[in-house]
């Protein structure tokens, strides 16, 4: 091929504007390009296509149909060189906050998001769906988000808002009903003709309604079917939805921008007189480039010529695999050939005996083709197609399926591939073609040679995949098990096929393909041999097959990937399922076929998420308490909200990367940075010797900024590399050579206890005579319970920008931190300058959850150190894996306990030893331990208690704050103890709990009285039990379990109380500064930071209420240490209390000063009043301060009040468990919370749902694993660490707020309560419902041993806990459990 046949320019459209890039950077992703051009809505959340924060719409022109095709893609993996001929649309291309798209408006108005970092990704996923299907079903809407993660909301409000676009759903005033469907019955508002709900206004997010107390309401007292929406009798949540939704307009797809006509002509080759579409050949001229030469052929002929010349070239299609290899493995592929524009590789055609699929067909198109083929050829011939389609249903997320290809999935030869086992089972045949054009056919069964090695020769490509038609009396099925059902890599996956003689039922053919059971995808020979020639449906054959499977596929205890027993059990479980399903469909009457409905879970249509939020309308206040939308909501949905890394560079800004330790515990022998300093772009390498002042930090000053002699955990930053680009800094960091001398490492809390590796502090709480209680008890039970590690997984990783002023040591610090004052102080101490020279600014964070309370100061110090040395702005943003390896997490707890009770379940005493894994330094672990000890009673009265706490020192990253701060950790230990006591007493768990609940005026183990007027747990327990009809639910669950063999349901109710106050007395203070400007606008600054929890919105509401001004006049710009000094961290669920009262006090001063002017000018606008006051030299600025009264607890004397009050709640959860796999579905959750008189009820509902979902993840999904071999974190990133997805949301989620019967007597701001952390423990309701289901399964199997269920209750834990014959058959014998396991929980 000649150079004239190639172009080196890439042409595409971005949000409707043409762009041409000459000599494109071959290493650059679309995300990097977009962000470099100011399109900062596209976020880097993970870099591996696992979170969806970078989702964009890609539009291409299909010349076969002469129509544009729209699909969602992950910009973080999409190569920039692949955009030629495409139209890229980001959220900026949809609308602005002043003129939003309907998607942006609806999601903003209905409280869909909190921190907003993930928001643009969700907007774009929904936008793509609507562009392809303007009237989608509710199910299609829910499933369009399967590639998007949110850590804040719990997903329900996102789904609710998105469902307003469902077919025939939109009406002015429509609602999402309790059934999860859009309810058009409310189209007439509250039922009164011409209700104000249906009045049409110009767009703006709705102001809160003015107070109405005349009883007539907005509709003149008419007969409303729900009561007037402004009346206290209506469900305020639904009324506020109507208020927001009246502004919506029907979605009109005809108003969307058309596909650029030029690109249509470009695709058809009709632009010869303009920019002509040619094959691409681009050389990367950067000396440090990973890709040196790139080709993009447009035909198979061109492709074959290229690979003939470059047989070593890396073939690239969707880049979903190569993108990860380049980012995380730093693999280099000097020559790359992009094949997604070769039409011959996408063709689907019928050939003799089956269908030939072009190997480079995307998985999304493959899925559509399978659906069409199944409909065209019917059930008999399409068994294999249906099995492949079923496998695709749970294959990654939409964004990945839209670009990943069939060839890519096969050729990467992953041993846990979703599709390869199914293709093996169907008898698929591959066609390979070489650069010379020679073709050869290779059966799938001969393609995989060894781990990641295939039969492909250099210079060969995979051209097509032949899948044969299934034949009569043949059944094909696929199965997959993962940690999370949707968008997750497989633990075990399989495809199974059997064909029988219809008369004799003799098996003629059988194939069982498995992934996850060997270094390659395999066909299991022994199970096939065990059934071939035998009668299908004979139970003896089933047993022989399972035994053969267990024998052939038994895994050793130390197998890579771990889970040896579970994986082997899954193979037998899948055989059992396949047996039942196939017998049923072949008309064979056998025992297992009777339970096919329980086995064939994938055949069921997913139930819609539904639910209701309930609270009374607020009528006695102007704005406080009302469900005002987050003040940044429209900025979130339009991409205008700015986070740290969205800030434009300052001057010749430099970038920083860290050199992570390669040891868990070792002495540093030497650090050689010479290679790094010689690398392109590297400016400086910093080590501990470059720190000008203090090299220690944190409260106990027991942690170095950079280590001098010893590293204490794997990935601990050893040195810092500063370079001109982020990529150069990271490349330079990999070149720094560190020599180590290994030291013994301790990872787990159990090992630390055994080796007595402690921090010195010991905490004790004693109350009553425990020994006497034990002596008088009917039952004394001992045991131990574990509370797991949990990763924060805020979507915005940690980051900071330090901008030196190069005068007097001043630095402006822009950080993603919950604690700007600590960041300021640490930087000042490190640099040896007064704190007044450092100003820390926090605009907003993309989530925090406690993870950015202390550890963020280290990142800020690194950036400041770099700015100090270079005199230039320095930016440090962590990649997801590095963030997870160094930033701390919720620490594990081990509780060793003994409890005593009477025969009827009355608790008498408890002795509890709590051991916290603190990591390698103190950080906040002592405070976490304090709160754990003060919450280990949960809501239950123990007349005598002895609680002792220790912190274990281990060689893991330092444990830090996480939402709940020790409370959820100790409460799960307490509840596990009580659950085991209930089993021992043969008493319903709910009964044991209810009879032991604290009553009003009882006293806690730390001697705090539960004031009668504010102790509401018994009331909430009884109200919630009545509302959900708990006794009826229990009967229904029991009846279901009696009739179901392979599925069991579980039910649980649990309470929580959470003390509100910092444990350290001096932190219980807040401050504010308020300015009234002469135009009547108001600027509020306060000490709290905004991380999505709506703090700024609540503060603005308090200011508006106090000043009696519209909310729109109040503005909060940022949190900064020069406007709010000496602030407490935004933590402990106390920030609304502390800063709210401070804002109130400042505004009260201003209101008092302005009162005379208002009285003199009663009918004048506030702008004129403010200017008049200014001209009269009235001070229009005020500070406010607040210190929480009455608190202060001395742990030595155990005297004083520890908490100002308690936020309380109860939850009921119902689940369904698949006993054969351990997969569960959260069927229903009902939560009732006491939040006092809420400052913003809608925001508080969002906090409840988000906290619950985070707790659900902690107790039932999220598994944090380390390698015992080297101390490496194995679950760094969304690929291995699984937080709940949108499709894990309970199918029914109902939230209600307890409405006070009388004033609660709280001396808090407007009698409200803190809400951020308290609901998290209620996620454990799902865990205990799962335990209830497992107990039902064990009862069926006549297992009588006490159940001690591990936490988190992952599918592996649940499956093995069922203790059936399959589990027993696949157990690894104790004598074989030798050697080091693959992974450990720490």
PDB file of C-alpha atoms in Angstrom, residues 398-541:
ATOM      1  CA  UNK A 398     -23.817  -1.034  28.124  1.00  0.00           C
ATOM      2  CA  UNK A 399     -20.807   1.159  27.474  1.00  0.00           C
ATOM      3  CA  UNK A 400     -18.486  -1.839  27.193  1.00  0.00           C
ATOM      4  CA  UNK A 401     -20.882  -4.001  25.159  1.00  0.00           C
ATOM      5  CA  UNK A 402     -21.266  -1.153  22.677  1.00  0.00           C
ATOM      6  CA  UNK A 403     -17.583  -1.223  21.727  1.00  0.00           C
ATOM      7  CA  UNK A 404     -16.182  -4.601  22.795  1.00  0.00           C
ATOM      8  CA  UNK A 405     -16.215  -7.241  20.090  1.00  0.00           C
ATOM      9  CA  UNK A 406     -16.757 -10.952  19.743  1.00  0.00           C
ATOM     10  CA  UNK A 407     -13.214 -11.409  18.446  1.00  0.00           C
ATOM     11  CA  UNK A 408     -11.768  -9.445  21.325  1.00  0.00           C
ATOM     12  CA  UNK A 409     -13.576 -11.592  23.851  1.00  0.00           C
ATOM     13  CA  UNK A 410     -12.321 -14.768  22.219  1.00  0.00           C
ATOM     14  CA  UNK A 411      -8.767 -13.732  21.384  1.00  0.00           C
ATOM     15  CA  UNK A 412      -7.921 -12.291  24.807  1.00  0.00           C
ATOM     16  CA  UNK A 413      -8.449 -15.860  26.037  1.00  0.00           C
ATOM     17  CA  UNK A 414      -9.541 -14.851  29.491  1.00  0.00           C
ATOM     18  CA  UNK A 415     -10.107 -17.959  31.611  1.00  0.00           C
ATOM     19  CA  UNK A 416     -13.211 -16.298  33.055  1.00  0.00           C
ATOM     20  CA  UNK A 417     -14.729 -15.205  29.747  1.00  0.00           C
ATOM     21  CA  UNK A 418     -18.515 -15.038  29.750  1.00  0.00           C
ATOM     22  CA  UNK A 419     -18.936 -16.141  26.132  1.00  0.00           C
ATOM     23  CA  UNK A 420     -16.167 -18.633  25.451  1.00  0.00           C
ATOM     24  CA  UNK A 421     -17.646 -21.505  27.514  1.00  0.00           C
ATOM     25  CA  UNK A 422     -20.937 -21.096  25.689  1.00  0.00           C
ATOM     26  CA  UNK A 423     -19.235 -21.032  22.305  1.00  0.00           C
ATOM     27  CA  UNK A 424     -17.326 -24.155  23.320  1.00  0.00           C
ATOM     28  CA  UNK A 425     -20.533 -25.912  24.278  1.00  0.00           C
ATOM     29  CA  UNK A 426     -22.277 -25.012  21.031  1.00  0.00           C
ATOM     30  CA  UNK A 427     -19.428 -26.439  18.959  1.00  0.00           C
ATOM     31  CA  UNK A 428     -18.427 -23.086  17.472  1.00  0.00           C
ATOM     32  CA  UNK A 429     -15.717 -22.986  14.806  1.00  0.00           C
ATOM     33  CA  UNK A 430     -13.362 -20.072  14.207  1.00  0.00           C
ATOM     34  CA  UNK A 431     -12.089 -18.892  10.856  1.00  0.00           C
ATOM     35  CA  UNK A 432      -8.594 -17.445  10.974  1.00  0.00           C
ATOM     36  CA  UNK A 433      -7.020 -15.551   8.114  1.00  0.00           C
ATOM     37  CA  UNK A 434      -3.374 -14.579   7.595  1.00  0.00           C
ATOM     38  CA  UNK A 435      -1.846 -11.587   5.909  1.00  0.00           C
ATOM     39  CA  UNK A 436      -1.450 -13.659   2.746  1.00  0.00           C
ATOM     40  CA  UNK A 437      -5.177 -14.308   2.685  1.00  0.00           C
ATOM     41  CA  UNK A 438      -4.896 -17.965   3.624  1.00  0.00           C
ATOM     42  CA  UNK A 439      -7.776 -19.146   5.786  1.00  0.00           C
ATOM     43  CA  UNK A 440      -8.072 -22.013   8.218  1.00  0.00           C
ATOM     44  CA  UNK A 441     -10.840 -23.269  10.478  1.00  0.00           C
ATOM     45  CA  UNK A 442     -10.146 -24.038  14.124  1.00  0.00           C
ATOM     46  CA  UNK A 443     -12.757 -25.545  16.437  1.00  0.00           C
ATOM     47  CA  UNK A 444     -13.164 -23.555  19.635  1.00  0.00           C
ATOM     48  CA  UNK A 445     -12.202 -26.690  21.532  1.00  0.00           C
ATOM     49  CA  UNK A 446      -8.694 -26.476  19.990  1.00  0.00           C
ATOM     50  CA  UNK A 447      -8.224 -22.722  20.177  1.00  0.00           C
ATOM     51  CA  UNK A 448      -7.110 -22.158  23.784  1.00  0.00           C
ATOM     52  CA  UNK A 449      -3.621 -23.560  24.360  1.00  0.00           C
ATOM     53  CA  UNK A 450      -2.634 -22.227  27.794  1.00  0.00           C
ATOM     54  CA  UNK A 451      -3.169 -19.170  29.963  1.00  0.00           C
ATOM     55  CA  UNK A 452      -3.848 -16.236  27.616  1.00  0.00           C
ATOM     56  CA  UNK A 453      -2.302 -18.167  24.717  1.00  0.00           C
ATOM     57  CA  UNK A 454      -4.273 -19.220  21.639  1.00  0.00           C
ATOM     58  CA  UNK A 455      -3.880 -20.931  18.283  1.00  0.00           C
ATOM     59  CA  UNK A 456      -3.567 -17.563  16.539  1.00  0.00           C
ATOM     60  CA  UNK A 457      -0.239 -17.306  14.764  1.00  0.00           C
ATOM     61  CA  UNK A 458       1.676 -14.042  14.209  1.00  0.00           C
ATOM     62  CA  UNK A 459       0.107 -12.238  11.316  1.00  0.00           C
ATOM     63  CA  UNK A 460      -3.251 -13.981  11.712  1.00  0.00           C
ATOM     64  CA  UNK A 461      -6.573 -12.442  12.656  1.00  0.00           C
ATOM     65  CA  UNK A 462      -9.894 -13.904  13.653  1.00  0.00           C
ATOM     66  CA  UNK A 463     -12.241 -13.341  10.731  1.00  0.00           C
ATOM     67  CA  UNK A 464     -15.495 -15.062  11.704  1.00  0.00           C
ATOM     68  CA  UNK A 465     -17.194 -17.291  14.234  1.00  0.00           C
ATOM     69  CA  UNK A 466     -19.510 -20.057  13.085  1.00  0.00           C
ATOM     70  CA  UNK A 467     -22.234 -21.028  15.563  1.00  0.00           C
ATOM     71  CA  UNK A 468     -24.233 -24.095  14.479  1.00  0.00           C
ATOM     72  CA  UNK A 469     -27.984 -24.310  14.692  1.00  0.00           C
ATOM     73  CA  UNK A 470     -29.231 -26.428  17.534  1.00  0.00           C
ATOM     74  CA  UNK A 471     -31.060 -29.581  16.589  1.00  0.00           C
ATOM     75  CA  UNK A 472     -34.285 -31.207  17.756  1.00  0.00           C
ATOM     76  CA  UNK A 473     -34.134 -32.601  21.273  1.00  0.00           C
ATOM     77  CA  UNK A 474     -31.099 -30.492  22.046  1.00  0.00           C
ATOM     78  CA  UNK A 475     -30.922 -28.039  24.930  1.00  0.00           C
ATOM     79  CA  UNK A 476     -28.275 -25.334  25.351  1.00  0.00           C
ATOM     80  CA  UNK A 477     -27.985 -23.060  28.363  1.00  0.00           C
ATOM     81  CA  UNK A 478     -25.481 -20.640  29.875  1.00  0.00           C
ATOM     82  CA  UNK A 479     -24.842 -19.807  33.510  1.00  0.00           C
ATOM     83  CA  UNK A 480     -22.689 -17.247  35.253  1.00  0.00           C
ATOM     84  CA  UNK A 481     -21.883 -16.413  38.831  1.00  0.00           C
ATOM     85  CA  UNK A 482     -20.152 -13.217  39.901  1.00  0.00           C
ATOM     86  CA  UNK A 483     -19.858 -11.129  43.036  1.00  0.00           C
ATOM     87  CA  UNK A 484     -22.473  -8.799  41.558  1.00  0.00           C
ATOM     88  CA  UNK A 485     -24.908 -10.020  38.960  1.00  0.00           C
ATOM     89  CA  UNK A 486     -24.681  -7.009  36.662  1.00  0.00           C
ATOM     90  CA  UNK A 487     -21.536  -5.518  35.145  1.00  0.00           C
ATOM     91  CA  UNK A 488     -19.131  -7.891  36.853  1.00  0.00           C
ATOM     92  CA  UNK A 489     -16.459 -10.348  35.844  1.00  0.00           C
ATOM     93  CA  UNK A 490     -17.320 -13.977  36.396  1.00  0.00           C
ATOM     94  CA  UNK A 491     -16.249 -16.213  39.240  1.00  0.00           C
ATOM     95  CA  UNK A 492     -17.444 -19.248  37.291  1.00  0.00           C
ATOM     96  CA  UNK A 493     -19.194 -19.228  33.954  1.00  0.00           C
ATOM     97  CA  UNK A 494     -20.350 -22.083  31.810  1.00  0.00           C
ATOM     98  CA  UNK A 495     -22.183 -23.245  28.720  1.00  0.00           C
ATOM     99  CA  UNK A 496     -23.926 -26.610  28.639  1.00  0.00           C
ATOM    100  CA  UNK A 497     -25.435 -28.617  25.818  1.00  0.00           C
ATOM    101  CA  UNK A 498     -27.144 -32.002  25.665  1.00  0.00           C
ATOM    102  CA  UNK A 499     -28.899 -33.829  22.823  1.00  0.00           C
ATOM    103  CA  UNK A 500     -30.891 -36.989  23.400  1.00  0.00           C
ATOM    104  CA  UNK A 501     -32.642 -39.630  21.388  1.00  0.00           C
ATOM    105  CA  UNK A 502     -36.329 -38.708  21.698  1.00  0.00           C
ATOM    106  CA  UNK A 503     -37.505 -42.270  22.176  1.00  0.00           C
ATOM    107  CA  UNK A 504     -34.917 -43.789  24.458  1.00  0.00           C
ATOM    108  CA  UNK A 505     -33.767 -40.537  26.121  1.00  0.00           C
ATOM    109  CA  UNK A 506     -30.233 -41.808  25.618  1.00  0.00           C
ATOM    110  CA  UNK A 507     -27.683 -38.982  25.517  1.00  0.00           C
ATOM    111  CA  UNK A 508     -26.160 -38.720  22.068  1.00  0.00           C
ATOM    112  CA  UNK A 509     -24.046 -35.629  22.625  1.00  0.00           C
ATOM    113  CA  UNK A 510     -23.107 -33.557  25.656  1.00  0.00           C
ATOM    114  CA  UNK A 511     -20.731 -30.656  26.149  1.00  0.00           C
ATOM    115  CA  UNK A 512     -19.927 -28.759  29.324  1.00  0.00           C
ATOM    116  CA  UNK A 513     -17.770 -25.660  28.889  1.00  0.00           C
ATOM    117  CA  UNK A 514     -16.426 -23.918  31.985  1.00  0.00           C
ATOM    118  CA  UNK A 515     -14.623 -20.701  32.692  1.00  0.00           C
ATOM    119  CA  UNK A 516     -12.989 -19.898  36.005  1.00  0.00           C
ATOM    120  CA  UNK A 517     -11.950 -23.493  36.686  1.00  0.00           C
ATOM    121  CA  UNK A 518      -8.593 -23.685  34.907  1.00  0.00           C
ATOM    122  CA  UNK A 519      -5.977 -21.435  33.282  1.00  0.00           C
ATOM    123  CA  UNK A 520      -8.076 -21.585  30.112  1.00  0.00           C
ATOM    124  CA  UNK A 521     -11.697 -22.020  29.211  1.00  0.00           C
ATOM    125  CA  UNK A 522     -12.190 -25.780  29.125  1.00  0.00           C
ATOM    126  CA  UNK A 523     -14.558 -28.492  28.029  1.00  0.00           C
ATOM    127  CA  UNK A 524     -15.041 -30.765  31.024  1.00  0.00           C
ATOM    128  CA  UNK A 525     -14.595 -34.275  29.683  1.00  0.00           C
ATOM    129  CA  UNK A 526     -15.604 -36.348  32.692  1.00  0.00           C
ATOM    130  CA  UNK A 527     -19.182 -35.032  33.157  1.00  0.00           C
ATOM    131  CA  UNK A 528     -19.805 -35.474  29.432  1.00  0.00           C
ATOM    132  CA  UNK A 529     -18.458 -39.025  29.556  1.00  0.00           C
ATOM    133  CA  UNK A 530     -20.542 -39.743  32.657  1.00  0.00           C
ATOM    134  CA  UNK A 531     -23.802 -39.082  30.809  1.00  0.00           C
ATOM    135  CA  UNK A 532     -23.075 -40.022  27.209  1.00  0.00           C
ATOM    136  CA  UNK A 533     -24.922 -43.163  26.202  1.00  0.00           C
ATOM    137  CA  UNK A 534     -27.009 -43.075  29.356  1.00  0.00           C
ATOM    138  CA  UNK A 535     -30.599 -42.163  30.049  1.00  0.00           C
ATOM    139  CA  UNK A 536     -31.147 -38.437  30.588  1.00  0.00           C
ATOM    140  CA  UNK A 537     -33.516 -37.959  33.498  1.00  0.00           C
ATOM    141  CA  UNK A 538     -32.223 -40.910  35.511  1.00  0.00           C
ATOM    142  CA  UNK A 539     -31.210 -39.496  38.886  1.00  0.00           C
ATOM    143  CA  UNK A 540     -28.264 -41.881  39.054  1.00  0.00           C
ATOM    144  CA  UNK A 541     -26.822 -40.221  35.957  1.00  0.00           C
TER     145      UNK A 541
END
